[in-house]
Every structure is written in C-alpha cells, then in structure tokens.
C-alpha cells in the first residue's frame, strides 16, 4: 500500500525495502507451515524460571532504580561483566571498550550512520546477513560481495576485489564479516585466514566489523580466537548479542571498539534511543554474574547439536542427489545449493503448498545472484517437524526438478561439480 504522504518521504526511506526475513517471520505464526526460515532460537530453551528469579531479586533489591533511564554507554555492571567474558576469549579490554546496544542490529545501523556516506563501498560476503546490508544501504552505501567457500571469505579474492574497486576510484571503508558459523552459510573462517584478512584490512585502511552472534554456539571442532583478539591497531569493531545465547526479546547486545571510536558510536546512538532497555541490561548482567549463562549455553548447545544432526541426517536420507549443502560446526543455519535450473524464489510457492518454508538464497547476495540457493534454520523447529519438514522440502525440490526437466527450463541439472557448496 502506498501512503498518500509517500511523496514527502526522504530519498533513503523511499529506497528502503522490507526485509525478506522479517516478512517470512510472519509464517511462523501459521500452524500449518513448518518454517526453517527465520533465524529464531528455540523458545523451549528460554530460561523462564531463572529470568523470573532474577527479576524478583532485582525488584526486591534495587527497586525502582532498574526502571530508570540509563547512560547511553550501558549499565556499568553489564559492561564490566562483558569485558571480563571477552577477555576470557583472548581480548584485552575493559568497560571503556564496551557499548551496550539495542540488539546488534542497532550496532550495525549506528556503524552505518557513523562511517557511510552515499556511494561509499562496503565489502561483504557473498552471501551475507541481509539485516546488515539493509542497514548499510539505508545510508546510500553500495555493497560489494566477495564469494565464500567452505572456509568463508578467501583473502586472495578479497584483495583482488579491493584492487579492482580501487582501479575504479572506489576505496572500501568497511569490511563486514561473520567469521563464526556465518549467517546464512554456516561456514567459519579459520585462524590463518582471519589473520590474513586483518593484514589486508590494515594495508587498505578498512574498518572490520566482526559480527559474532553465533560464536558461542559451537557443537563440534575447536574454538577459535575472535578477530578482535588479534586486532593490533584497533580497527576491528566486535559485535556480540544476548539474542542467541539468552533471549532476543531483551534486545540487549554489545559492541566492542577502541575508546575514541566507541565515543563516536555513543554520540550516534544517543539520537537513536537514548539508552538500551535498562531493565533487560540488569537482568543480563545478573545472568552473567551468577554464572547462569554457561549452564544455559551447555544446555542449548546440546539441544542445537541434536537438531543440526537431525536435520543433516534427514537431508541425507531424503534430499535428491542433485542438492548439496554445508555441514556447519555450529550456529543456526545450513546452506543448500541446488542445480542452476532451480530458482528457489519461484520454488517457494510450491514449498508453501507443501507447507514448508525457507529463505531463498538471493536475498543474501548483494547482487541478487545465488538464485539456486536457500537457507535452512535448524534451531527453531521441533525434532519431529525437522524430519517432516525436510521430507516436504525434498518432495518440493523433486517436483521442481521434474518441472524444469519437462519445461526444459535451463539445462543445468547438475550439482556444483567444483564441490563449491556456498556460492553458485
Ligand atoms: N547479525 C547477524 C549475523 C544476525 O544473524 C542477527 C540476527 N539474526 C543480528 C546481527 C541481529 O541480532 P540482534 O539484533 O537480535 O542482536
Ligand atoms: O530478523 C530476525 O528476526 C532475526 C533473524 C535473522 C535471520 O533470520 O537471519
């Protein structure tokens, strides 16, 4: 629907499109559809009793204070607790490096507002999280994708891309990465690549945004140092969030940067929300300080590992041989590549008829390529629904393959021969 005031909208607002993920989220309200679309944590794992216990304690002990406005920087106990936790992961920071934000989504927005002018260039993965590209685009920036492989962004391709852009007079300012269990592909950047990417960022003077909402959700393999822990000259902005390890409803997240840069982000945030939800911040601080978070993480990691394994097993059992997919060591997503004759956006109509949903891959590519790919979330659906939903999806893919065979639509029915499971 077009508002009668739309002619008065700003240029930025006119160009903004609804997030495909946020639109698809509405499907989770339909009981007849099994949704692998939204990146939702499993609500069965939300620690309702512990939150109730903490709320009662906080209201009894601190009373009205926790309902007051807070500083833009965030509640001090929380900033300190986060600094301690991040130092255990190899960083060397204190609370002066920590800004609490209203979800990491807000941090992405304020980073965009701080760094990006119209036509500025941001380098992102191809594919990447569309909430980030939407935020950066809202400031008129242009996204340039670097293809990923099973180890995330390839530093050689990154450097090639920067050189090419520079030849056209464009020097990228930001490099946006999700090094651990990437959204949407599920892949992780190994340590050597992380170091090399940091060297490149230094050489070409780019700020690196390390978005790490899934880094604590590892189900197999070895934990890796965050890039921020290897950051020699303060060019990495690290984003963490309670959304995936506690509950997204609090809208409490953290942004770590060197203090001078953080000060600018704080000023930019002031215009946005004055301060992050104070009550939620106190709850999160208490949750960390009581050590509940680690118990909770163990619980959700074993739940999500089981769900990942069930989904992978169901895919092995039911998907046609033409489909290929990633096998993530953590996080929430599996990335599927189908033969090029299939457009997963067109196939979505058939998927809904078969009562199953996913996010079509093109949404995650800056240039809208990746039409034959899709993202599956494995954390939200029940174990039973994972199996039923994957069977429905397998039928959907088979029907689609049959239709393109009949229609002769495209010729390429082969899976990707190079074994490249992430790109197209
Ligand atoms: N970054 C990434 C990569 C995400 O996947 C998400 C949410 N799915 C966010 C940021 C935003 O998270 P939140 O605002 O809930 O902290
Ligand atoms: O928009 C949301 O609800 C957060 C989830 C993001 C995603 O599905 O990638």
Short mmCIF file of N, CA and C in Angstrom, two decimals, residues 243-302:
data_model
loop_
_atom_site.label_atom_id
_atom_site.label_comp_id
_atom_site.label_asym_id
_atom_site.label_seq_id
_atom_site.Cartn_x
_atom_site.Cartn_y
_atom_site.Cartn_z
N UNK A 243 20.93 -12.25 22.04
CA UNK A 243 19.75 -12.77 21.34
C UNK A 243 19.79 -14.28 21.15
N UNK A 244 20.96 -14.81 20.84
CA UNK A 244 21.02 -16.24 20.52
C UNK A 244 21.49 -17.08 21.70
N UNK A 245 22.00 -16.42 22.76
CA UNK A 245 22.50 -17.22 23.89
C UNK A 245 21.67 -17.02 25.16
N UNK A 246 20.71 -16.10 25.12
CA UNK A 246 19.80 -15.93 26.26
C UNK A 246 18.39 -15.81 25.68
N UNK A 247 18.02 -14.63 25.20
CA UNK A 247 16.71 -14.49 24.54
C UNK A 247 16.71 -13.18 23.75
N UNK A 248 16.19 -13.20 22.53
CA UNK A 248 16.23 -11.99 21.70
C UNK A 248 15.27 -10.90 22.16
N UNK A 249 14.27 -11.30 22.97
CA UNK A 249 13.27 -10.32 23.41
C UNK A 249 13.85 -9.21 24.27
N UNK A 250 14.99 -9.46 24.91
CA UNK A 250 15.59 -8.40 25.74
C UNK A 250 16.13 -7.25 24.90
N UNK A 251 16.53 -7.55 23.66
CA UNK A 251 17.17 -6.59 22.77
C UNK A 251 18.42 -5.99 23.44
N UNK A 252 19.24 -6.83 24.00
CA UNK A 252 20.48 -6.37 24.63
C UNK A 252 21.68 -7.03 23.91
N UNK A 253 22.60 -6.18 23.47
CA UNK A 253 23.78 -6.66 22.75
C UNK A 253 24.95 -5.77 23.12
N UNK A 254 26.16 -6.12 22.62
CA UNK A 254 27.32 -5.29 22.94
C UNK A 254 28.21 -5.08 21.73
N UNK A 255 28.87 -3.93 21.79
CA UNK A 255 29.74 -3.53 20.70
C UNK A 255 31.08 -3.19 21.34
N UNK A 256 32.16 -3.77 20.83
CA UNK A 256 33.49 -3.53 21.41
C UNK A 256 34.36 -2.81 20.39
N UNK A 257 34.93 -1.70 20.83
CA UNK A 257 35.80 -0.94 19.93
C UNK A 257 36.77 -0.14 20.78
N UNK A 258 37.78 0.44 20.12
CA UNK A 258 38.72 1.25 20.90
C UNK A 258 38.00 2.53 21.34
N UNK A 259 38.33 3.04 22.55
CA UNK A 259 37.50 4.06 23.18
C UNK A 259 37.20 5.31 22.33
N UNK A 260 38.17 5.80 21.54
CA UNK A 260 37.89 7.02 20.76
C UNK A 260 36.81 6.77 19.72
N UNK A 261 36.92 5.62 19.07
CA UNK A 261 35.90 5.27 18.08
C UNK A 261 34.57 4.99 18.78
N UNK A 262 34.65 4.31 19.91
CA UNK A 262 33.42 3.99 20.64
C UNK A 262 32.67 5.26 21.04
N UNK A 263 33.43 6.30 21.40
CA UNK A 263 32.79 7.57 21.78
C UNK A 263 31.94 8.12 20.65
N UNK A 264 32.43 7.98 19.44
CA UNK A 264 31.64 8.47 18.29
C UNK A 264 30.36 7.64 18.15
N UNK A 265 30.51 6.32 18.32
CA UNK A 265 29.33 5.46 18.20
C UNK A 265 28.30 5.81 19.28
N UNK A 266 28.81 6.16 20.47
CA UNK A 266 27.91 6.52 21.57
C UNK A 266 27.11 7.77 21.21
N UNK A 267 27.81 8.77 20.64
CA UNK A 267 27.12 10.01 20.25
C UNK A 267 26.05 9.70 19.21
N UNK A 268 26.41 8.83 18.27
CA UNK A 268 25.46 8.49 17.20
C UNK A 268 24.26 7.74 17.79
N UNK A 269 24.53 6.88 18.76
CA UNK A 269 23.43 6.11 19.38
C UNK A 269 22.48 7.02 20.16
N UNK A 270 23.01 8.10 20.74
CA UNK A 270 22.16 8.98 21.55
C UNK A 270 20.93 9.44 20.78
N UNK A 271 21.12 9.68 19.49
CA UNK A 271 19.99 10.18 18.70
C UNK A 271 18.99 9.07 18.40
N UNK A 272 19.45 7.84 18.58
CA UNK A 272 18.63 6.72 18.16
C UNK A 272 17.68 6.24 19.25
N UNK A 273 18.19 6.05 20.49
CA UNK A 273 17.29 5.52 21.53
C UNK A 273 17.63 5.99 22.94
N UNK A 274 18.49 6.98 23.06
CA UNK A 274 18.94 7.48 24.38
C UNK A 274 19.72 6.42 25.14
N UNK A 275 19.06 5.28 25.42
CA UNK A 275 19.77 4.18 26.07
C UNK A 275 19.05 2.88 25.74
N UNK A 276 19.79 1.79 25.90
CA UNK A 276 19.20 0.46 25.70
C UNK A 276 18.36 0.10 26.93
N UNK A 277 17.31 -0.66 26.69
CA UNK A 277 16.43 -1.22 27.73
C UNK A 277 17.18 -1.52 29.05
N UNK A 278 16.98 -0.65 30.04
CA UNK A 278 17.76 -0.74 31.28
C UNK A 278 17.43 -2.01 32.07
N UNK A 279 16.15 -2.32 32.16
CA UNK A 279 15.72 -3.49 32.92
C UNK A 279 16.38 -4.75 32.34
N UNK A 280 16.31 -4.87 31.03
CA UNK A 280 16.92 -6.03 30.34
C UNK A 280 18.42 -6.10 30.59
N UNK A 281 19.07 -4.95 30.63
CA UNK A 281 20.53 -4.94 30.86
C UNK A 281 20.86 -5.46 32.26
N UNK A 282 20.05 -5.05 33.25
CA UNK A 282 20.30 -5.53 34.62
C UNK A 282 20.09 -7.04 34.70
N UNK A 283 19.08 -7.51 34.02
CA UNK A 283 18.84 -8.96 34.03
C UNK A 283 20.02 -9.69 33.39
N UNK A 284 20.46 -9.16 32.25
CA UNK A 284 21.59 -9.81 31.55
C UNK A 284 22.84 -9.80 32.43
N UNK A 285 23.10 -8.68 33.13
CA UNK A 285 24.29 -8.58 34.00
C UNK A 285 24.22 -9.64 35.09
N UNK A 286 23.06 -9.76 35.69
CA UNK A 286 22.88 -10.73 36.78
C UNK A 286 23.04 -12.16 36.23
N UNK A 287 22.54 -12.36 35.04
CA UNK A 287 22.62 -13.68 34.41
C UNK A 287 24.09 -14.08 34.20
N UNK A 288 24.88 -13.10 33.79
CA UNK A 288 26.32 -13.37 33.62
C UNK A 288 26.99 -13.55 34.98
N UNK A 289 26.72 -12.63 35.89
CA UNK A 289 27.45 -12.64 37.16
C UNK A 289 27.12 -13.85 38.02
N UNK A 290 25.93 -14.40 37.87
CA UNK A 290 25.58 -15.61 38.63
C UNK A 290 26.12 -16.89 37.96
N UNK A 291 26.72 -16.73 36.79
CA UNK A 291 27.26 -17.91 36.09
C UNK A 291 26.18 -18.72 35.38
N UNK A 292 24.96 -18.20 35.34
CA UNK A 292 23.87 -18.96 34.70
C UNK A 292 24.12 -19.15 33.20
N UNK A 293 24.81 -18.18 32.61
CA UNK A 293 24.97 -18.19 31.16
C UNK A 293 25.70 -19.46 30.68
N UNK A 294 26.71 -19.87 31.44
CA UNK A 294 27.49 -21.03 30.98
C UNK A 294 26.67 -22.32 31.08
N UNK A 295 25.91 -22.43 32.19
CA UNK A 295 25.00 -23.60 32.31
C UNK A 295 24.03 -23.60 31.14
N UNK A 296 23.50 -22.42 30.85
CA UNK A 296 22.49 -22.32 29.79
C UNK A 296 23.09 -22.65 28.43
N UNK A 297 24.32 -22.16 28.21
CA UNK A 297 24.97 -22.43 26.93
C UNK A 297 25.16 -23.93 26.71
N UNK A 298 25.56 -24.63 27.78
CA UNK A 298 25.74 -26.09 27.65
C UNK A 298 24.43 -26.73 27.22
N UNK A 299 23.33 -26.24 27.82
CA UNK A 299 22.02 -26.82 27.53
C UNK A 299 21.62 -26.56 26.07
N UNK A 300 21.76 -25.30 25.63
CA UNK A 300 21.30 -25.03 24.26
C UNK A 300 22.25 -25.64 23.22
N UNK A 301 23.53 -25.74 23.58
CA UNK A 301 24.45 -26.34 22.61
C UNK A 301 24.10 -27.81 22.38
N UNK A 302 23.71 -28.51 23.48
CA UNK A 302 23.39 -29.92 23.23
C UNK A 302 22.06 -30.04 22.49
#
